[in-house]
GROMACS .gro file of C-alpha atoms in nm:
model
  258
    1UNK     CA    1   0.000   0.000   0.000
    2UNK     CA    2   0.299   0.246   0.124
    3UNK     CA    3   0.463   0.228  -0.257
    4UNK     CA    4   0.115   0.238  -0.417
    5UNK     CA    5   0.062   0.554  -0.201
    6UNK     CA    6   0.388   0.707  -0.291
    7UNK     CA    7   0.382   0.590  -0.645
    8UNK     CA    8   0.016   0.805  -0.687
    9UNK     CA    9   0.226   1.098  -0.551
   10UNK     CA   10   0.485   1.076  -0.778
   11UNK     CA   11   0.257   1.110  -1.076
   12UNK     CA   12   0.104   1.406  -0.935
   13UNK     CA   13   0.412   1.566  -0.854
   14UNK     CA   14   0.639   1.490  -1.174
   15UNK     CA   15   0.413   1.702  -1.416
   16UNK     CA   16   0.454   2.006  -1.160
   17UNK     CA   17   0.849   1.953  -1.162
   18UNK     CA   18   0.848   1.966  -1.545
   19UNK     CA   19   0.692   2.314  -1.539
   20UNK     CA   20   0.896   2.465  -1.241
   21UNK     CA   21   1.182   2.392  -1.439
   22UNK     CA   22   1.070   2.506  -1.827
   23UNK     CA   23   1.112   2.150  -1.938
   24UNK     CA   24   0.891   1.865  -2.096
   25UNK     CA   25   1.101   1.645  -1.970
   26UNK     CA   26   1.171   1.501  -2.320
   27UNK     CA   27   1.532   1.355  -2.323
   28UNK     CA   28   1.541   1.334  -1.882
   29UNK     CA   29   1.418   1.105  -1.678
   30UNK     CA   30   1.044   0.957  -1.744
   31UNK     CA   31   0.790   0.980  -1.448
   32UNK     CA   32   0.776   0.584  -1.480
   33UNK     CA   33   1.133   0.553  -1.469
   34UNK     CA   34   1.175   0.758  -1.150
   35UNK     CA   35   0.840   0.629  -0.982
   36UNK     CA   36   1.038   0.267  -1.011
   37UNK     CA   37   1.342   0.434  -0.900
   38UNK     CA   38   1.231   0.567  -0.565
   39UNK     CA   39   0.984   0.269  -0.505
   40UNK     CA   40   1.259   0.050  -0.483
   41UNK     CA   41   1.205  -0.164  -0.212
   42UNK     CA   42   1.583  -0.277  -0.139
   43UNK     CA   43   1.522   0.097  -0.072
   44UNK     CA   44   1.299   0.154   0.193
   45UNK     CA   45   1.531   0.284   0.454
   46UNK     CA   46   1.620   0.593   0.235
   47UNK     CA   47   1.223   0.666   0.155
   48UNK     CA   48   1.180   0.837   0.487
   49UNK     CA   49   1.410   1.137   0.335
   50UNK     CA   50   1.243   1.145  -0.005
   51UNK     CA   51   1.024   1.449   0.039
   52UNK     CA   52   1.288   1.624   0.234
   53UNK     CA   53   1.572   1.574  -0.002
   54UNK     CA   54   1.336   1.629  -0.308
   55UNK     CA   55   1.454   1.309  -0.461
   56UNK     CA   56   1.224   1.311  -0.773
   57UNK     CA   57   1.278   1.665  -0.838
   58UNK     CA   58   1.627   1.658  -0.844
   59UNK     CA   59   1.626   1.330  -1.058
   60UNK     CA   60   1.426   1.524  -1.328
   61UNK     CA   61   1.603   1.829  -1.296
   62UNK     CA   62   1.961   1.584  -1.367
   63UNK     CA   63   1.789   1.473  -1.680
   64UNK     CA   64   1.914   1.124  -1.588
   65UNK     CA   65   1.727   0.861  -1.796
   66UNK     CA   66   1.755   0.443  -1.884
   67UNK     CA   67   2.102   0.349  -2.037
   68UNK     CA   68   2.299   0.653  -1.924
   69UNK     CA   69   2.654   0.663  -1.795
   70UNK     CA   70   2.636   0.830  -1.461
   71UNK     CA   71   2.958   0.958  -1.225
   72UNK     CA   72   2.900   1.044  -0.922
   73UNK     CA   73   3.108   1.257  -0.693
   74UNK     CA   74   3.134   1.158  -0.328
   75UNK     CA   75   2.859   0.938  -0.322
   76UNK     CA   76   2.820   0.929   0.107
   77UNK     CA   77   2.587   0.692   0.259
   78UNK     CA   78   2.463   0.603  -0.139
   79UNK     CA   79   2.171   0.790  -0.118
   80UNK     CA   80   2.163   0.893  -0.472
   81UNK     CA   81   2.356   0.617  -0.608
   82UNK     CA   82   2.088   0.388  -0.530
   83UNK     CA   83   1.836   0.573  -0.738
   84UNK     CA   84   2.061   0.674  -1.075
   85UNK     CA   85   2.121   0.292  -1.059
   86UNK     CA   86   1.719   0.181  -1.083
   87UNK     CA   87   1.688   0.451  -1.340
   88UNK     CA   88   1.980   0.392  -1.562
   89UNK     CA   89   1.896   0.025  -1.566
   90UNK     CA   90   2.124  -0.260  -1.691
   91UNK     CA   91   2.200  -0.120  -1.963
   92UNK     CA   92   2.345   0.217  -1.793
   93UNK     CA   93   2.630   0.254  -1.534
   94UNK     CA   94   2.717   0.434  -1.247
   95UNK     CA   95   3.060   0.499  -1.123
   96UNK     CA   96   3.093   0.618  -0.765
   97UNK     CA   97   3.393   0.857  -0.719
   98UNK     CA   98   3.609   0.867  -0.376
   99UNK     CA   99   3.910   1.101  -0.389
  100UNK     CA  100   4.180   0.934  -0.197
  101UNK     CA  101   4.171   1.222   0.059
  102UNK     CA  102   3.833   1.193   0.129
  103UNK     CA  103   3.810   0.822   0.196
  104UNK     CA  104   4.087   0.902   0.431
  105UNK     CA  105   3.802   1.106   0.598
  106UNK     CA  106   3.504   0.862   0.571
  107UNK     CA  107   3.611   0.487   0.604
  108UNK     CA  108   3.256   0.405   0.654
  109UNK     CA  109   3.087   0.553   0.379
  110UNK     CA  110   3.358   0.394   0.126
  111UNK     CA  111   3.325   0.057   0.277
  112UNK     CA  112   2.916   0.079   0.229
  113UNK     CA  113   2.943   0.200  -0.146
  114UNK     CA  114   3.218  -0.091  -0.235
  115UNK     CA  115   2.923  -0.328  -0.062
  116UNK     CA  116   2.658  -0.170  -0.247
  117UNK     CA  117   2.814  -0.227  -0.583
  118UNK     CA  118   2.887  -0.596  -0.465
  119UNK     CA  119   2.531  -0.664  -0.429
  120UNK     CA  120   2.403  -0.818  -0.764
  121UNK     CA  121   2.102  -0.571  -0.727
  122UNK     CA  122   2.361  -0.289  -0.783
  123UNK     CA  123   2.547  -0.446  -1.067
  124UNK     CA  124   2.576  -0.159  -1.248
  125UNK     CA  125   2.765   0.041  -0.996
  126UNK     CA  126   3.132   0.078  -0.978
  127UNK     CA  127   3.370   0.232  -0.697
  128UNK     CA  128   3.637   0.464  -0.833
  129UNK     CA  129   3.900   0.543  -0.623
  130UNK     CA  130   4.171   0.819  -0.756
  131UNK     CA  131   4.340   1.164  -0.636
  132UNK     CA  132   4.116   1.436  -0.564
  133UNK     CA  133   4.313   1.649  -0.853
  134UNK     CA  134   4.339   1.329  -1.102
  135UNK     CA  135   3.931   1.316  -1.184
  136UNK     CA  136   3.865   1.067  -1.468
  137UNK     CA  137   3.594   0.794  -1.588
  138UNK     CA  138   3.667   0.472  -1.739
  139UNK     CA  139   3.452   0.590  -2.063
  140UNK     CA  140   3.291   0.934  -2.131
  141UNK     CA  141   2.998   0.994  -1.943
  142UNK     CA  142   2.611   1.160  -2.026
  143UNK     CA  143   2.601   1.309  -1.618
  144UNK     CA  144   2.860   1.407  -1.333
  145UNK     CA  145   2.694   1.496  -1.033
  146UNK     CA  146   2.786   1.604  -0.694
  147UNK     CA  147   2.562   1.696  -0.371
  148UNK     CA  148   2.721   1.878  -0.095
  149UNK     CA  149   3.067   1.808  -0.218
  150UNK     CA  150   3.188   2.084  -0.460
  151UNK     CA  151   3.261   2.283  -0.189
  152UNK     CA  152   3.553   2.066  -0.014
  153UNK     CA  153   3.743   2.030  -0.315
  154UNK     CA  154   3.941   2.364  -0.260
  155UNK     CA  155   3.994   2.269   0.092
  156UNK     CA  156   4.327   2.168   0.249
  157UNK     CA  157   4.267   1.846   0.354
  158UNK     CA  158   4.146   1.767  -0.024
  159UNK     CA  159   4.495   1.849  -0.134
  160UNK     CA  160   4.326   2.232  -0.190
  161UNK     CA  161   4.225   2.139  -0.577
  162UNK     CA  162   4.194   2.424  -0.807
  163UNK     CA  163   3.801   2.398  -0.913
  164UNK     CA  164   3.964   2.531  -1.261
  165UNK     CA  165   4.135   2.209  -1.241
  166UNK     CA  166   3.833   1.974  -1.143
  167UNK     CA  167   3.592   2.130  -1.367
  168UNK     CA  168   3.828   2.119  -1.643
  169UNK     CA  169   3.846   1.717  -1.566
  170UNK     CA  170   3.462   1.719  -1.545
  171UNK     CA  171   3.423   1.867  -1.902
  172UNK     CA  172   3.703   1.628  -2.053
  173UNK     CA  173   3.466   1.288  -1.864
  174UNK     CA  174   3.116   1.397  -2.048
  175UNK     CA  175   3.019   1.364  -2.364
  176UNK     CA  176   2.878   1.632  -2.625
  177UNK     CA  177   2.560   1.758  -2.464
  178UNK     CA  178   2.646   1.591  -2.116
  179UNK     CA  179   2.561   1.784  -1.786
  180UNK     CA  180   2.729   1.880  -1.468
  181UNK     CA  181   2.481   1.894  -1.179
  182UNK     CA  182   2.596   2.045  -0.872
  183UNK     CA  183   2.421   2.063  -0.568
  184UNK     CA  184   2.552   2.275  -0.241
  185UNK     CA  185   2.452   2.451   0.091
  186UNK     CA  186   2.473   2.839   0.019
  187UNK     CA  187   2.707   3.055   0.150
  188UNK     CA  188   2.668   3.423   0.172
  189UNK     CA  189   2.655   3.659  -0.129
  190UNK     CA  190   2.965   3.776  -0.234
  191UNK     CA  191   3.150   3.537  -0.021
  192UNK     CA  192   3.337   3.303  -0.277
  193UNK     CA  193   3.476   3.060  -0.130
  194UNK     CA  194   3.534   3.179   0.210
  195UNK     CA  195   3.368   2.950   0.396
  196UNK     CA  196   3.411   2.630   0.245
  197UNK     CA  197   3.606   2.488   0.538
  198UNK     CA  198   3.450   2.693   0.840
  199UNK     CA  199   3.114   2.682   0.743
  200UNK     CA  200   3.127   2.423   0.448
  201UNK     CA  201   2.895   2.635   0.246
  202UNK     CA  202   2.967   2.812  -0.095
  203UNK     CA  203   2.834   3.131  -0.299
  204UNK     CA  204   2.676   3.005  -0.566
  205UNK     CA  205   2.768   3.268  -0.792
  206UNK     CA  206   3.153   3.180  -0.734
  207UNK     CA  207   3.066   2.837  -0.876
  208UNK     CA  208   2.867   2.966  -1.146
  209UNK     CA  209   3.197   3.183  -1.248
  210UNK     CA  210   3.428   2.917  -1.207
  211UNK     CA  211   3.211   2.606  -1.404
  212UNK     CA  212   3.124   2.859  -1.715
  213UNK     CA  213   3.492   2.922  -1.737
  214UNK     CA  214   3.594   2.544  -1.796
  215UNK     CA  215   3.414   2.628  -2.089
  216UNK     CA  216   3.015   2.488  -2.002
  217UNK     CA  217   2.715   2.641  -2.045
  218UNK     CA  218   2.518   2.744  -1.771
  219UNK     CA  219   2.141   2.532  -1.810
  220UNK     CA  220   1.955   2.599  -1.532
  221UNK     CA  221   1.875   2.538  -1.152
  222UNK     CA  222   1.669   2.467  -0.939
  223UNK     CA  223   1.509   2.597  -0.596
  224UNK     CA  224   1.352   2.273  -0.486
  225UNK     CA  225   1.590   2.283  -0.176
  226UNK     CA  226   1.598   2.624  -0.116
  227UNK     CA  227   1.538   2.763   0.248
  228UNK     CA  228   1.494   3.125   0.309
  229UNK     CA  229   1.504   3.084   0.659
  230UNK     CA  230   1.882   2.948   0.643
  231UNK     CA  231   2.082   3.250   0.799
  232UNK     CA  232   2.419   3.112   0.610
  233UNK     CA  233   2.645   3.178   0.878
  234UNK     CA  234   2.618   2.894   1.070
  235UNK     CA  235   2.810   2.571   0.997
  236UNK     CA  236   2.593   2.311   0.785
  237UNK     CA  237   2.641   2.036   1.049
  238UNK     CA  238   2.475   2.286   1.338
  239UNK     CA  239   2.167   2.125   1.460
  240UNK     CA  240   1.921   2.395   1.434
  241UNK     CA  241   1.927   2.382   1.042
  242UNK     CA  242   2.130   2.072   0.996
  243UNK     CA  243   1.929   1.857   0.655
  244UNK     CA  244   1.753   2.155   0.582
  245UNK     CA  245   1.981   2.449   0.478
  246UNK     CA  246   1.959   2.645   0.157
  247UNK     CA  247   2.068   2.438  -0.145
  248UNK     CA  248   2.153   2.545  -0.468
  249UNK     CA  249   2.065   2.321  -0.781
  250UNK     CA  250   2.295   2.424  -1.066
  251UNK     CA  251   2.305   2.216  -1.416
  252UNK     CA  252   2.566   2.297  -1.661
  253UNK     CA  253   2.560   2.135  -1.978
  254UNK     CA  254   2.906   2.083  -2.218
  255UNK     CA  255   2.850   2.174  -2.549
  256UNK     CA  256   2.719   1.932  -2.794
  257UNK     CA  257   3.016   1.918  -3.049
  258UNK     CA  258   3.004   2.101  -3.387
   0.00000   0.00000   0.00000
């Protein structure tokens, strides 16, 4: 009854997502695809945070659809991994990303994606493990996506990696026409990238600047997790706003070749 229920909700919401965001969908993920996606039963424990993390909105808004190539950037617990893997299907891939200096950081979360991708349900998931400044894919790619991540790249205990250099790494992984979603907690205007270590936010507009200069073309966002009631200068992790600051959306797409 619970995935019948959410299922119903889904195809309710999906058509409302499509016209937030100026899109028909056509190309992106299908309502049916994503529907199966989040209803997922070896799923369940992550439905709980569905509506708060926007799951189907974002999924739409990524354009990820059946037999796609998918990286993903610091994949954490696997949240997302699990759902770009029931949408991308057998026929698709997805390569989870840990910079060397990050796993350093999170034994745990490595460990659970390198089980995820040995259970046969996730057979289309690899773990990638490489330098934080050495980004690359084993073929080129149709999506690279990050959530809450972009931000530590420049950081010291990342090896401080130009985002000139990652996004430059980025572009070279897609294909023609392939998109770079990024999704972050917002930092104060004007503040660049200030607080990326103190406060682990970033201004938005500093990543807009530095993405469009790798030589992509700004294609949209999203204000699905936006919060105007965020104050941005308190640290992500502090428990009066911790899983619900303000979030950017940003989707950059590389130029389909001429």
């Amino acid at each position: 009854m619970r995935h019948t229920v959410l299922a119903v909700l889904l195809a309710l919401a999906l058509p409302a997502v499509a016209l937030a965001h100026g899109s028909d969908m056509k190309g992106g993920a299908t309502s049916a695809a994503v529907q199966k996606a989040v209803s997922d039963p070896a799923r369940a424990a992550d439905q709980s945070n569905d509506a708060r993390r926007k799951v189907a909105t974002v999924m739409a808004f990524a354009e990820v659809k059946p037999g796609q190539k998918v990286v993903e950037l610091i994949p954490g617990s696997g949240y997302f991994t699990r759902v770009f893997s029931a949408i991308v299907g057998s026929q698709g891939h997805v390569y989870t990303v840990w910079p060397n200096e990050y796993a350093k950081e999170d034994a745990d979360d490595v460990a659970g994606s390198s089980k995820l991708a040995a259970d046969p349900h996730y057979a289309n998931v690899s773990v990638l493990t490489q330098p934080a400044n050495q980004l690359s894919a084993p073929e080129p790619v149709d999506l690279v996506f990050t959530s809450q991540n972009y931000h530590d790249y420049p950081d010291k205990f990342m090896g401080k990696v130009d985002p000139a250099v990652l996004n430059k790494q980025v572009f070279d992984a897609l294909k023609p026409g392939g998109l770079w979603v990024i999704i972050d907690h917002v930092a104060p205007a004007g503040s660049g990238m200030a607080d990326t270590d103190t406060l682990h936010r970033i201004d938005p507009a500093i990543v807009k600047k530095q993405v469009e200069a790798a030589g992509f073309v700004f294609d949209g966002e999203s204000n699905a997790l936006r919060n105007p009631n965020d104050p941005h200068t308190i640290k992500v992790f502090d428990k009066s706003i911790r899983g619900h600051t303000d979030q950017f959306i940003y989707r950059f797409r590389k130029p389909a070749a001429k």
